[in-house]
Coordinates of C-alpha atoms (C1' of nucleotides) in Angstrom, one line a residue:
Chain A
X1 CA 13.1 -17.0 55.1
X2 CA 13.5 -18.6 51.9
X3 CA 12.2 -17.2 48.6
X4 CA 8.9 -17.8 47.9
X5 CA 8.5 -19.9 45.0
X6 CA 11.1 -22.1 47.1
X7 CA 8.1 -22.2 49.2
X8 CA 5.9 -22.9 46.8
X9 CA 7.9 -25.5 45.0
X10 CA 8.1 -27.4 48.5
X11 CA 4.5 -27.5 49.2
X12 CA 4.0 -29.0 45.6
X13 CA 6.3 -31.5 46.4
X14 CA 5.3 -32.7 49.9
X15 CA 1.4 -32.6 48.6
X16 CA 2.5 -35.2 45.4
X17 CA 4.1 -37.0 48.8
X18 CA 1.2 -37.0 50.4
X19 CA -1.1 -38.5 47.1
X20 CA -2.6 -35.5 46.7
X21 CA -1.9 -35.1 43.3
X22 CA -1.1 -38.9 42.5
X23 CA 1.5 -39.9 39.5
X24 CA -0.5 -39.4 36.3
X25 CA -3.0 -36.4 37.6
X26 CA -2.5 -33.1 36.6
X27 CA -1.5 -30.1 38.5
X28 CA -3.6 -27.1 38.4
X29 CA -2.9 -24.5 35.6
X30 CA -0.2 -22.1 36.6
X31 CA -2.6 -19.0 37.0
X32 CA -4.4 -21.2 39.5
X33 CA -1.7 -21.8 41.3
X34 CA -0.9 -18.2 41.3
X35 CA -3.8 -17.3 42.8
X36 CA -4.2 -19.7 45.8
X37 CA -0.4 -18.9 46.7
X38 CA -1.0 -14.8 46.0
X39 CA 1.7 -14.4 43.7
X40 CA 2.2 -13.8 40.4
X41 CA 2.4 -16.5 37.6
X42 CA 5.9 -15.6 37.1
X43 CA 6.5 -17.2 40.6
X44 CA 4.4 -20.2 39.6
X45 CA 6.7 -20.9 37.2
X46 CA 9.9 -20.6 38.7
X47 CA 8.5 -23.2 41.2
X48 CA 6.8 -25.4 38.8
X49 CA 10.3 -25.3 36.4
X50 CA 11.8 -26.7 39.2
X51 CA 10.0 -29.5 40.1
X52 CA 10.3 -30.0 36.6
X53 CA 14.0 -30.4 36.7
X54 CA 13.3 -32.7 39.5
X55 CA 11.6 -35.0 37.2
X56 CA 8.3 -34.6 39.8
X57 CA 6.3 -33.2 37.0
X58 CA 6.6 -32.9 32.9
X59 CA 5.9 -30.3 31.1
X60 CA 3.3 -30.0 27.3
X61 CA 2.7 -26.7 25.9
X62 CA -0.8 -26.0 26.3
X63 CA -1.7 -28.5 28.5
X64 CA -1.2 -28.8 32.0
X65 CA 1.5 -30.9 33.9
X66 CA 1.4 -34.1 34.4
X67 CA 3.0 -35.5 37.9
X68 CA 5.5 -38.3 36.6
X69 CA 6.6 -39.4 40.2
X70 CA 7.7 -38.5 43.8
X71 CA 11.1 -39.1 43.5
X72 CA 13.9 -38.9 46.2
X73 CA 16.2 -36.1 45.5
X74 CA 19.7 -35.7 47.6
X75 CA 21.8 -32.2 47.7
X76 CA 24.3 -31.6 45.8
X77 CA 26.5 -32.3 49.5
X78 CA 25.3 -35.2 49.5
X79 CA 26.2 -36.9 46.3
X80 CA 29.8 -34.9 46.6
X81 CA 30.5 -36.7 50.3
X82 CA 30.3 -40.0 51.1
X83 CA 30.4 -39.7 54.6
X84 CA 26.9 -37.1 54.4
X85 CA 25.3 -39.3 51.9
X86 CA 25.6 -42.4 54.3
X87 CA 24.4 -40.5 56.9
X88 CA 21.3 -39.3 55.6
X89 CA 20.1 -43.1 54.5
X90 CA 20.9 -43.8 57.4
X91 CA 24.3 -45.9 57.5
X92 CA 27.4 -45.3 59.6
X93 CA 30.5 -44.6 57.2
X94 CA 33.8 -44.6 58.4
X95 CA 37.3 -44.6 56.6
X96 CA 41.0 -46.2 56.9
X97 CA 43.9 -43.9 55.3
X98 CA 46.0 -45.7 53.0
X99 CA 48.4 -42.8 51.7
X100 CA 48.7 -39.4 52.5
X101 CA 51.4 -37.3 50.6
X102 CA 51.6 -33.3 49.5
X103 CA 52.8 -33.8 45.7
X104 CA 52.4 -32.7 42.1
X105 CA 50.5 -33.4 39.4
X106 CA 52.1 -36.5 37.3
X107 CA 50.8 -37.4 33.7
X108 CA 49.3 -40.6 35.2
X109 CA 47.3 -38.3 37.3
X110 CA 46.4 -36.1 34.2
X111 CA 45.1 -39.4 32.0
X112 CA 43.0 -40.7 34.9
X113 CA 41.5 -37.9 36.9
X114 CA 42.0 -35.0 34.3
X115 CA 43.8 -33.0 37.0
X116 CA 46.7 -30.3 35.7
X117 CA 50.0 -31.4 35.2
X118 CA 52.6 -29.8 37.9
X119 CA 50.1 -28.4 40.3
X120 CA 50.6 -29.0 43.9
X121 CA 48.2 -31.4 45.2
X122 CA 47.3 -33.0 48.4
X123 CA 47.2 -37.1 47.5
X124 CA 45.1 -39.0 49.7
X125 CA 43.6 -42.4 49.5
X126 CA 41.1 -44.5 51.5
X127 CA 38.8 -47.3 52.0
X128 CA 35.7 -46.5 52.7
X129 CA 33.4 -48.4 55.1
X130 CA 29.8 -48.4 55.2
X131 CA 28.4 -49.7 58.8
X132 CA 31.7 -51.3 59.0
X133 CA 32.2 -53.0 55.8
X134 CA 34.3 -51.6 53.3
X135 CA 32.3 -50.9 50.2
X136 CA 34.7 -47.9 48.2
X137 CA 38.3 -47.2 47.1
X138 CA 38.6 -43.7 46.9
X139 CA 41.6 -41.7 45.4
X140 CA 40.9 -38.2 45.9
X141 CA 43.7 -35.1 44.6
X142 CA 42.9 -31.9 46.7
X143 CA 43.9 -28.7 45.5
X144 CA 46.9 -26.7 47.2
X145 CA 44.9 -24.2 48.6
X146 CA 42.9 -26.9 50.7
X147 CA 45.7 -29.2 51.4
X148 CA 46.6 -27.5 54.6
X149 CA 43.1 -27.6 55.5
X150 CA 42.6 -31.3 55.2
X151 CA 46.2 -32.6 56.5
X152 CA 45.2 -31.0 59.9
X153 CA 41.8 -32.9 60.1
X154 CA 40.7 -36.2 62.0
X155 CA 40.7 -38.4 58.4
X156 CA 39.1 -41.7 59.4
X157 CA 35.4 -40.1 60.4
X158 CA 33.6 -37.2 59.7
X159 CA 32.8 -36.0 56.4
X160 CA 35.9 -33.8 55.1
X161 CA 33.6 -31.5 52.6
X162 CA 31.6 -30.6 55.4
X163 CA 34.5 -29.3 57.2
X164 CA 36.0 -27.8 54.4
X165 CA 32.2 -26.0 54.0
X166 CA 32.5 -24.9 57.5
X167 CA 36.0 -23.5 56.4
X168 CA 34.4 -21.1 53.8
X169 CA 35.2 -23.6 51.0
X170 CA 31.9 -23.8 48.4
X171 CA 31.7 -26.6 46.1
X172 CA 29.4 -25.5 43.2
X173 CA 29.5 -27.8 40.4
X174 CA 30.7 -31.7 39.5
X175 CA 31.7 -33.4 36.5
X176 CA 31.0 -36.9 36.7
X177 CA 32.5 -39.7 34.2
X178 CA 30.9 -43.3 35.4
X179 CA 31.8 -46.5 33.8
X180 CA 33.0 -50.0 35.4
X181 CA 36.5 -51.7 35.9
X182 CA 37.9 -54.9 37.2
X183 CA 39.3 -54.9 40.6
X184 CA 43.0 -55.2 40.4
X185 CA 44.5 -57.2 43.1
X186 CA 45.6 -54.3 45.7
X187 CA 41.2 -53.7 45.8
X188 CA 40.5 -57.1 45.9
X189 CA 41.8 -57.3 48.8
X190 CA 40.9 -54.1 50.3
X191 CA 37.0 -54.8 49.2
X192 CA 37.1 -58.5 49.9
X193 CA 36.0 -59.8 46.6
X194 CA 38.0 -61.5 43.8
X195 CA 40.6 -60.1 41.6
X196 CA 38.9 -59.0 38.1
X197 CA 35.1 -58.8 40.0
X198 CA 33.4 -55.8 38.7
X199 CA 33.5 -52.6 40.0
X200 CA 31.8 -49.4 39.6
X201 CA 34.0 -46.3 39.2
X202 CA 33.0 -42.2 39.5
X203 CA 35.6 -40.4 38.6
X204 CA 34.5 -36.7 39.5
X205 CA 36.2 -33.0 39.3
X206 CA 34.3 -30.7 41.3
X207 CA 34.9 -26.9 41.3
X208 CA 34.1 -23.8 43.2
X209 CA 31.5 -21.3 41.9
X210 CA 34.6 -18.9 40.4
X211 CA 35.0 -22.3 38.8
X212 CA 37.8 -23.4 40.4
X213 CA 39.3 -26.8 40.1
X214 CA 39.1 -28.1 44.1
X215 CA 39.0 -32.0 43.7
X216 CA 39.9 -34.6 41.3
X217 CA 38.6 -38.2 42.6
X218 CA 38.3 -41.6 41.5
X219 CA 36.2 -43.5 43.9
X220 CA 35.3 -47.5 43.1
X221 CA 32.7 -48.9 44.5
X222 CA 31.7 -52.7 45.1
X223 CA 29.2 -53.9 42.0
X224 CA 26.9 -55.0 44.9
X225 CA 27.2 -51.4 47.2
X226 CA 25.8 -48.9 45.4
X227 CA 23.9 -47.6 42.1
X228 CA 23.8 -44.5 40.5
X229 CA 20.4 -42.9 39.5
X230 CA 20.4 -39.8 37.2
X231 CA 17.2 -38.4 35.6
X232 CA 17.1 -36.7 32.5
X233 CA 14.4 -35.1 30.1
X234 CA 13.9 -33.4 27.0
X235 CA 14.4 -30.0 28.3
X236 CA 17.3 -31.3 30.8
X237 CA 20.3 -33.1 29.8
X238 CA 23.6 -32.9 31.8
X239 CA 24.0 -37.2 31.1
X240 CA 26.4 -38.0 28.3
X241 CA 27.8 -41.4 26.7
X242 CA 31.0 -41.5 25.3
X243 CA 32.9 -43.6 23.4
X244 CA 36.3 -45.4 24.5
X245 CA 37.0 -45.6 21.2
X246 CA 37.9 -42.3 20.8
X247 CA 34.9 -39.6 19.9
X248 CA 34.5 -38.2 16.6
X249 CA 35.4 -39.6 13.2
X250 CA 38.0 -41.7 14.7
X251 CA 38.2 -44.9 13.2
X252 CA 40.7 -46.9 15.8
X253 CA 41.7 -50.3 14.7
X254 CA 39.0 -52.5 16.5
X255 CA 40.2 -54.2 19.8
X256 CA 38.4 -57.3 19.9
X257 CA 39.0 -60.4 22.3
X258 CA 38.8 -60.6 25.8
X259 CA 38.9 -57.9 28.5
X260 CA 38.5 -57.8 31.8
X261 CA 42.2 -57.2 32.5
X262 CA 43.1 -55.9 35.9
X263 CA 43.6 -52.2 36.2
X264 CA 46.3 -52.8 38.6
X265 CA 47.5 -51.0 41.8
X266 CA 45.0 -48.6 42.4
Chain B
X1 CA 12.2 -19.0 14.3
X2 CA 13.3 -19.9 17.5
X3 CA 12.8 -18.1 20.9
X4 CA 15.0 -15.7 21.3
X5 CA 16.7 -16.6 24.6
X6 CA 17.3 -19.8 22.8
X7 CA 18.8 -17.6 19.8
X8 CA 20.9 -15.8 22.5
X9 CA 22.5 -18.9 24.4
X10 CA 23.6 -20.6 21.4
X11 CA 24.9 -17.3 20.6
X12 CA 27.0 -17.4 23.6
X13 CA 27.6 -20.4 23.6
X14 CA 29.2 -20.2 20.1
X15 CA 31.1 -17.2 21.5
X16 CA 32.5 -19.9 24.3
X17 CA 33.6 -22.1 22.1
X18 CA 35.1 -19.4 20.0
X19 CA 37.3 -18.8 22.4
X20 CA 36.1 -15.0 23.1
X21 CA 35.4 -16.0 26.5
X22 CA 38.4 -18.4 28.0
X23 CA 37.5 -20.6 30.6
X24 CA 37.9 -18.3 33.7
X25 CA 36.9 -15.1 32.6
X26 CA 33.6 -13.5 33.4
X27 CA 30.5 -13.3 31.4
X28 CA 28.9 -9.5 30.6
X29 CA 26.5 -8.6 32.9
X30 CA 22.9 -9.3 32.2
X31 CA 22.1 -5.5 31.9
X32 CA 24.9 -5.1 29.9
X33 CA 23.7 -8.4 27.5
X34 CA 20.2 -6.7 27.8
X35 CA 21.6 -3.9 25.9
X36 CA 23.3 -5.3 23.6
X37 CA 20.7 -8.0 22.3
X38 CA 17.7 -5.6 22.9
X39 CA 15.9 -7.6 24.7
X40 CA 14.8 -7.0 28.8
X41 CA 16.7 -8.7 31.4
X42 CA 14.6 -11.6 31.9
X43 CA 15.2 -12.9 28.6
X44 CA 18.8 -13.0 29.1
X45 CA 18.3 -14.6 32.6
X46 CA 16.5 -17.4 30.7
X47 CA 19.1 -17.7 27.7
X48 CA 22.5 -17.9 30.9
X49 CA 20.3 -20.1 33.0
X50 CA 20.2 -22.7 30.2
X51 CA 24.3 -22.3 29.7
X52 CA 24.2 -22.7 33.4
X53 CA 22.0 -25.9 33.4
X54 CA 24.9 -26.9 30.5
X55 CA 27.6 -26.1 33.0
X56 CA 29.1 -23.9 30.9
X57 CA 29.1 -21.0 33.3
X58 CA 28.5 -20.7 37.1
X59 CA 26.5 -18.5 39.1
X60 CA 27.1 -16.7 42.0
X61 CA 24.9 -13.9 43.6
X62 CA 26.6 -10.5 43.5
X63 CA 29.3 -11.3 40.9
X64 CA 29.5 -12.0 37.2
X65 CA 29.4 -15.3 35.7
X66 CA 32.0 -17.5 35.3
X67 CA 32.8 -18.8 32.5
X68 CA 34.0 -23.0 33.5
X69 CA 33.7 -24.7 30.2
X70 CA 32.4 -25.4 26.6
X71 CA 30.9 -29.0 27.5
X72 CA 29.8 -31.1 24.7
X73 CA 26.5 -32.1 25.2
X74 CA 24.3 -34.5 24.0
X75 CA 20.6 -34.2 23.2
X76 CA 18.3 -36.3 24.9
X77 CA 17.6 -38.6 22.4
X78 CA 21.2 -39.2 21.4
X79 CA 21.2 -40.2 25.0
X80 CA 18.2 -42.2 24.4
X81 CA 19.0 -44.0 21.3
X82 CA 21.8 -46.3 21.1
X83 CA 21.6 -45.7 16.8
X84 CA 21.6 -41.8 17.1
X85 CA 24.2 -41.7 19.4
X86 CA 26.5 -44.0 17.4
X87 CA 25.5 -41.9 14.4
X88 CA 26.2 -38.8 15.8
X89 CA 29.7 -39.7 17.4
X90 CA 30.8 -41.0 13.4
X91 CA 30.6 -44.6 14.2
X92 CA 28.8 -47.4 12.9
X93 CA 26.0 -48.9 14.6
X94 CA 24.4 -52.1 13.7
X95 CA 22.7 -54.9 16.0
X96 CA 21.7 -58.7 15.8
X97 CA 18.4 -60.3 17.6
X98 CA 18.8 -62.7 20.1
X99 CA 15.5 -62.5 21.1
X100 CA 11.8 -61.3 20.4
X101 CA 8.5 -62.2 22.0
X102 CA 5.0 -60.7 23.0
X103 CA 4.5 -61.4 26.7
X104 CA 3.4 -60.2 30.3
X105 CA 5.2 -58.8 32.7
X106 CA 6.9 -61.3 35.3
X107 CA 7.9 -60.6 38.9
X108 CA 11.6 -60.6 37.5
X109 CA 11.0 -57.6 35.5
X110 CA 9.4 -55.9 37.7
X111 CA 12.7 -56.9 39.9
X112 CA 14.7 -56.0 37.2
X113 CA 13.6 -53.0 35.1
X114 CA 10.3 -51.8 37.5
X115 CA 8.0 -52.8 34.8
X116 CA 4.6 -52.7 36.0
X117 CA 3.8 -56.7 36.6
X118 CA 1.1 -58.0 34.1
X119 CA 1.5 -55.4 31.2
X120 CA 1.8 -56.9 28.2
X121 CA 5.1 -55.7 26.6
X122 CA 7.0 -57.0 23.2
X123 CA 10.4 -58.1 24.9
X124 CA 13.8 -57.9 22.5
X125 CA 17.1 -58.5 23.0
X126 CA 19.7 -58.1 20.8
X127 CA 23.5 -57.0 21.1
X128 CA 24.6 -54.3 19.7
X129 CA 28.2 -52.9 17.6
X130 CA 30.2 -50.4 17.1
X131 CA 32.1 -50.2 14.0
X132 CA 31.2 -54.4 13.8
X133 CA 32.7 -55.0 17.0
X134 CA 30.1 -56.3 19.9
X135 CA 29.7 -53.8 22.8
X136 CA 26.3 -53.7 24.5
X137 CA 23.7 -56.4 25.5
X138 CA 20.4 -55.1 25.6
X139 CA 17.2 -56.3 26.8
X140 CA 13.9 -53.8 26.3
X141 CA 10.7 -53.9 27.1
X142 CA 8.0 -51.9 24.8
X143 CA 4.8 -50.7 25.9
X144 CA 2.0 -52.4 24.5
X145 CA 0.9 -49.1 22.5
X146 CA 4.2 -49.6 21.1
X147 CA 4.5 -53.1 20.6
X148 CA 3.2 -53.6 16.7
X149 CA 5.6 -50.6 15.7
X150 CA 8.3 -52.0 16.8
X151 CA 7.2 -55.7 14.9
X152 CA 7.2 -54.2 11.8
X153 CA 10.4 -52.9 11.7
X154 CA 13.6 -53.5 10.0
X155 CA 15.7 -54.4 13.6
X156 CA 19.4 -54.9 12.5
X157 CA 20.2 -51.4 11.5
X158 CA 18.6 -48.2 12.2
X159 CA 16.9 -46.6 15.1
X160 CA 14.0 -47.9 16.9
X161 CA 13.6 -44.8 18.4
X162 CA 14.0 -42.4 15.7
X163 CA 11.3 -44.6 13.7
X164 CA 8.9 -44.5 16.4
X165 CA 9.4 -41.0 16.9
X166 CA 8.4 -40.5 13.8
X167 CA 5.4 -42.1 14.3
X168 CA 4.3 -39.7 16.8
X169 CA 5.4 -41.4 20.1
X170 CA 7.2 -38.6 21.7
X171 CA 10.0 -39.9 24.6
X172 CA 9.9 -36.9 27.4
X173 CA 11.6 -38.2 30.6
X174 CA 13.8 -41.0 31.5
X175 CA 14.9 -42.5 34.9
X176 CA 18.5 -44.2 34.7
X177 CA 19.8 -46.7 37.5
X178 CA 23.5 -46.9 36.8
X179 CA 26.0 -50.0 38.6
X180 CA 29.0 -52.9 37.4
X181 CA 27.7 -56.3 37.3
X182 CA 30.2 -59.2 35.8
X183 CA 29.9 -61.1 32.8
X184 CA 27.4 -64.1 33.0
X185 CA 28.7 -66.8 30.8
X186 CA 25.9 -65.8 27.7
X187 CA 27.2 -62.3 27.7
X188 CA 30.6 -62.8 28.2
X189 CA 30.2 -65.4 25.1
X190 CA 28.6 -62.8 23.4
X191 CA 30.3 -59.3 23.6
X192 CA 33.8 -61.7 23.5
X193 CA 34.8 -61.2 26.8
X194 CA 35.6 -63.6 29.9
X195 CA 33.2 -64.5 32.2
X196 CA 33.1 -62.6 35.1
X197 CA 35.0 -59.2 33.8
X198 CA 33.0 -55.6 34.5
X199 CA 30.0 -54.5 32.1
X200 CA 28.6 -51.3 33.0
X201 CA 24.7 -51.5 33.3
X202 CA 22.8 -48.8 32.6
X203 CA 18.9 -49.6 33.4
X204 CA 16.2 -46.9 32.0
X205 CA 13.1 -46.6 32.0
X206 CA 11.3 -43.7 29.4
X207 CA 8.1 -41.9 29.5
X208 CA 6.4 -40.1 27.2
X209 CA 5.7 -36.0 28.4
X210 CA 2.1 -37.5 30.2
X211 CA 4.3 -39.8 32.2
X212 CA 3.4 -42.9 30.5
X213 CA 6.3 -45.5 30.7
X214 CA 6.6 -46.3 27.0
X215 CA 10.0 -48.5 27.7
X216 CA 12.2 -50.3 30.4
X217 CA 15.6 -51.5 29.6
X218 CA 18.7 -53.1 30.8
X219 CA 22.1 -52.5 28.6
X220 CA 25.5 -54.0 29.7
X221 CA 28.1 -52.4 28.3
X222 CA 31.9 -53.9 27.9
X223 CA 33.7 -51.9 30.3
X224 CA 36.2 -50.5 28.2
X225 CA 33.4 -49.3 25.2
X226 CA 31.6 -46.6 27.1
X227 CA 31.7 -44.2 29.6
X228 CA 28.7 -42.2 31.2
X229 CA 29.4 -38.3 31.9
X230 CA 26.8 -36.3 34.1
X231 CA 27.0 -32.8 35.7
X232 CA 25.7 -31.3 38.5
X233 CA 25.3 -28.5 40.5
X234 CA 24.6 -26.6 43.3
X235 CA 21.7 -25.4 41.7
X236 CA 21.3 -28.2 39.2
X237 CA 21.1 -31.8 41.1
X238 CA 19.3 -34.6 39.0
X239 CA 22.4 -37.3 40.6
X240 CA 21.8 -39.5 43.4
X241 CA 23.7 -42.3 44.9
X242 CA 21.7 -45.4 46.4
X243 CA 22.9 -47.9 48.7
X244 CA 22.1 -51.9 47.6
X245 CA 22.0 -52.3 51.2
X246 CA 18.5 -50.3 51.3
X247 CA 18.5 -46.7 52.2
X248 CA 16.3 -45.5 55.5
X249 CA 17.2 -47.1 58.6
X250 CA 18.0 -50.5 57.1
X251 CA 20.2 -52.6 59.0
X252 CA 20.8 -55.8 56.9
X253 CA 23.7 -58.0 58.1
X254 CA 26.3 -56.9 56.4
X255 CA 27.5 -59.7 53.6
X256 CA 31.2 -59.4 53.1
X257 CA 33.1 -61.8 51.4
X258 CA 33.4 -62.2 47.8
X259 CA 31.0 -61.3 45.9
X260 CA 31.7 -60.9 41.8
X261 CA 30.0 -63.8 40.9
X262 CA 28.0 -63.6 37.6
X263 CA 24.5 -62.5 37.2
X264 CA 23.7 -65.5 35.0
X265 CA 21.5 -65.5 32.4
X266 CA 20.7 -62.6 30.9
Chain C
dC1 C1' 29.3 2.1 48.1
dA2 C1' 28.4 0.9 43.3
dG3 C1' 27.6 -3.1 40.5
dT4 C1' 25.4 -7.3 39.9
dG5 C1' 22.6 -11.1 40.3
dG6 C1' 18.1 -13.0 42.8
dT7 C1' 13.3 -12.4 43.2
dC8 C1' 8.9 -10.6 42.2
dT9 C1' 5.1 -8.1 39.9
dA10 C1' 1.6 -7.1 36.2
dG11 C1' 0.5 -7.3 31.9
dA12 C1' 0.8 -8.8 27.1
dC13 C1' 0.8 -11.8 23.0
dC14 C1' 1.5 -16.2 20.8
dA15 C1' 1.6 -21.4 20.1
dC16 C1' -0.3 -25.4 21.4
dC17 C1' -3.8 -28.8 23.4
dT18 C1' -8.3 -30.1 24.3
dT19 C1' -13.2 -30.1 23.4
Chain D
dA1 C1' -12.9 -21.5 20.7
dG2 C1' -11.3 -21.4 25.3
dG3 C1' -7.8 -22.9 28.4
dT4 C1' -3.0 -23.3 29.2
dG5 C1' 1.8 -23.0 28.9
dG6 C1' 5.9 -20.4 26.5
dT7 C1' 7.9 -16.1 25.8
dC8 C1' 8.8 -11.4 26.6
dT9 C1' 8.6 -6.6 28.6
dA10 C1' 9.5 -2.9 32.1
dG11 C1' 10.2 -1.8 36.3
dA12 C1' 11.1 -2.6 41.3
dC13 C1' 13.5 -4.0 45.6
dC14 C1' 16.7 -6.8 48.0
dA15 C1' 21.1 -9.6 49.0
dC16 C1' 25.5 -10.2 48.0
dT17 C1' 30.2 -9.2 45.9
dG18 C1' 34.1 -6.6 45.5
dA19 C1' 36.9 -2.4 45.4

DNA sequence: CAGTGGTCTAGACCACCTT
DNA sequence: AGGTGGTCTAGACCACTGA
């Protein structure tokens, strides 16, 4: 039994679904709401802040809230796992191991994945295959304490996280940085497309909920495979931009010319 | 004067930075922050749940907060405008027009950015710089309601969106699509980098807080100028990842090969 | 088992939007 | 001016964590 203005917030949602309340009506006023559910408004509005952060419905002061949209939300599992997100649009994923090693933490490792220099790490690499066609690189450090964990496991199906779940392992929060490289010669040929063709990288550290460090990845996706979608609004903002050229005052000496340089072995 | 569970987050927040509580360590209890603030639980509920949404501290029933990070973060409209957010990370913006008409809606926008075929929109283009180097291509569609705004203004330097702010149009909500495409020759030509090579594309479309869709837009950045940070949560999830292959049960024959070729013109 | 966060209630006052 | 959301209070009970 789930709390009730879980409830609540899921009955809102499937009724904007269902064109009940189509994109641009307005929901009914939160006392209302609290009285067809029998609750008080307080509930109301932990439901309502929600589909708020959804981006399902905005929010005015003193006026009621508009729907924006039914939009398609996955879990937080599912945008950590590749093999669960594929799953639940329906694809079969599947994986070849390229490199498998126990190791530490080396100042290339730092630079590109932000991971902590000397810790012990389990190093594993794959390509990643969506209904049989390789769409993703994917370079991903695991934390000592799970590297036993993951070096007993069947690595070429099945979705690792979820195992690791089933292990008592809880992965509560991501840090994303997103931008786009050239594929270097070694991905090239492991994505079938060209040398230099654009590709999309996620480089992600995800912790537990003590905030624990338990992945550093770097996961490069075919330009043509996937996009990513992220919602934001005035009240919500995890997106940020940042600039190569170093944050803050820095005033680097411009790099102009061509890019587009491989990034080399992956 | 501010609310005062805004008041007590920043607070916190400052006290984060500060270095009062490391990364690690565990945040007072509410009761405990209830006391000393003088203010009922529920207020300091309100003021962590915000540093939570920041992911600068965890939750986890039972226990005390963790404290995982001082994040910078960006406002929304520092995320929204490419002027502000130059502005605001010490750089110089500036931009040049390539293009600027007053027309409908094609099919190929409504492909492209999910403009709504047959609105009239004021469509520009221009590229934009950092510190006078070229960066970003951008193409944007304005609202009608917006369109003679826009015409009037200065359009090499400043913000569009600061200036129409100040005109009362208020930006609320904004969906972002987020994948690599190559350089077509005119883009390559004009942020000074070979044809082919990675841009990021960041795609964006931004209501207003009653859900109207006030712009659509398509930037392409050089791949080595920006990166694009999000983070989620367990409780927190506005990321989602979408297949180009269609999501549901889709079962298009696969296309492997090479792909990379160039999107042509812009 | 004590401490702590998660949920919920009932009521209050204010700021803002709409008419 | 009336409706509505934003903020805040004070208290309650439950579920989970950790010693």
């Amino acid at each position: 039994m789930s709390a009730r203005y879980l409830q609540i917030a899921s009955e809102l949602r499937l009724a904007v679904d269902r064109g009940e309340y189509p994109i641009g009506s307005l929901l009914p006023s939160e006392g209302e709401l609290a009285a067809r559910y029998g609750v008080a408004r307080g509930t109301v509005r932990q439901a309502v802040a929600l589909l708020e952060r959804e981006g399902v419905v905005t929010h005015r002061q003193g006026a009621r809230r508009t729907v924006v949209g039914a939009v398609p939300t996955q879990s937080f599992a599912e945008m950590q796992s590749f093999s669960m997100w594929a799953v639940s649009q329906g694809h079969v994923p599947s994986a070849r191991v390229l490199h498998k090693e126990v190791r530490r933490v080396t100042g290339a490792d730092v630079e590109r994945l932000n991971a902590p220099l000397g810790e012990e790490v389990l190093d594993l690499r794959r390509v990643r295959l969506l209904d049989g066609v390789a769409v993703m690189v994917e370079r991903t450090l695991y934390a000592g304490i799970l590297a036993e964990h993951v070096l007993a496991m069947e690595l070429t199906e099945g979705s690792i996280t979820e195992r690791l779940t089933e292990s008592g392992f809880v992965y509560a929060h991501a840090d994303h940085r997103i931008d786009a490289v050239s594929a270097g010669v070694v991905e090239a040929e492991l994505l079938g497309v060209r040398r230099g063709s654009a590709l999309l990288r996620q480089r992600r550290v995800t912790t537990s909920p003590s905030g624990v460090a338990l992945e550093w990845s770097d996961d490069r996706y075919r330009a043509d495979a996937v996009t990513i979608t992220v919602r934001n609004s005035m009240s919500e903002n995890t997106l940020a931009r940042l600039s190569a050229r170093g944050p803050g005052r820095a005033r680097q000496v411009a790099r102009p010319g061509p890019v587009g340089s491989s990034v080399g072995v992956f």
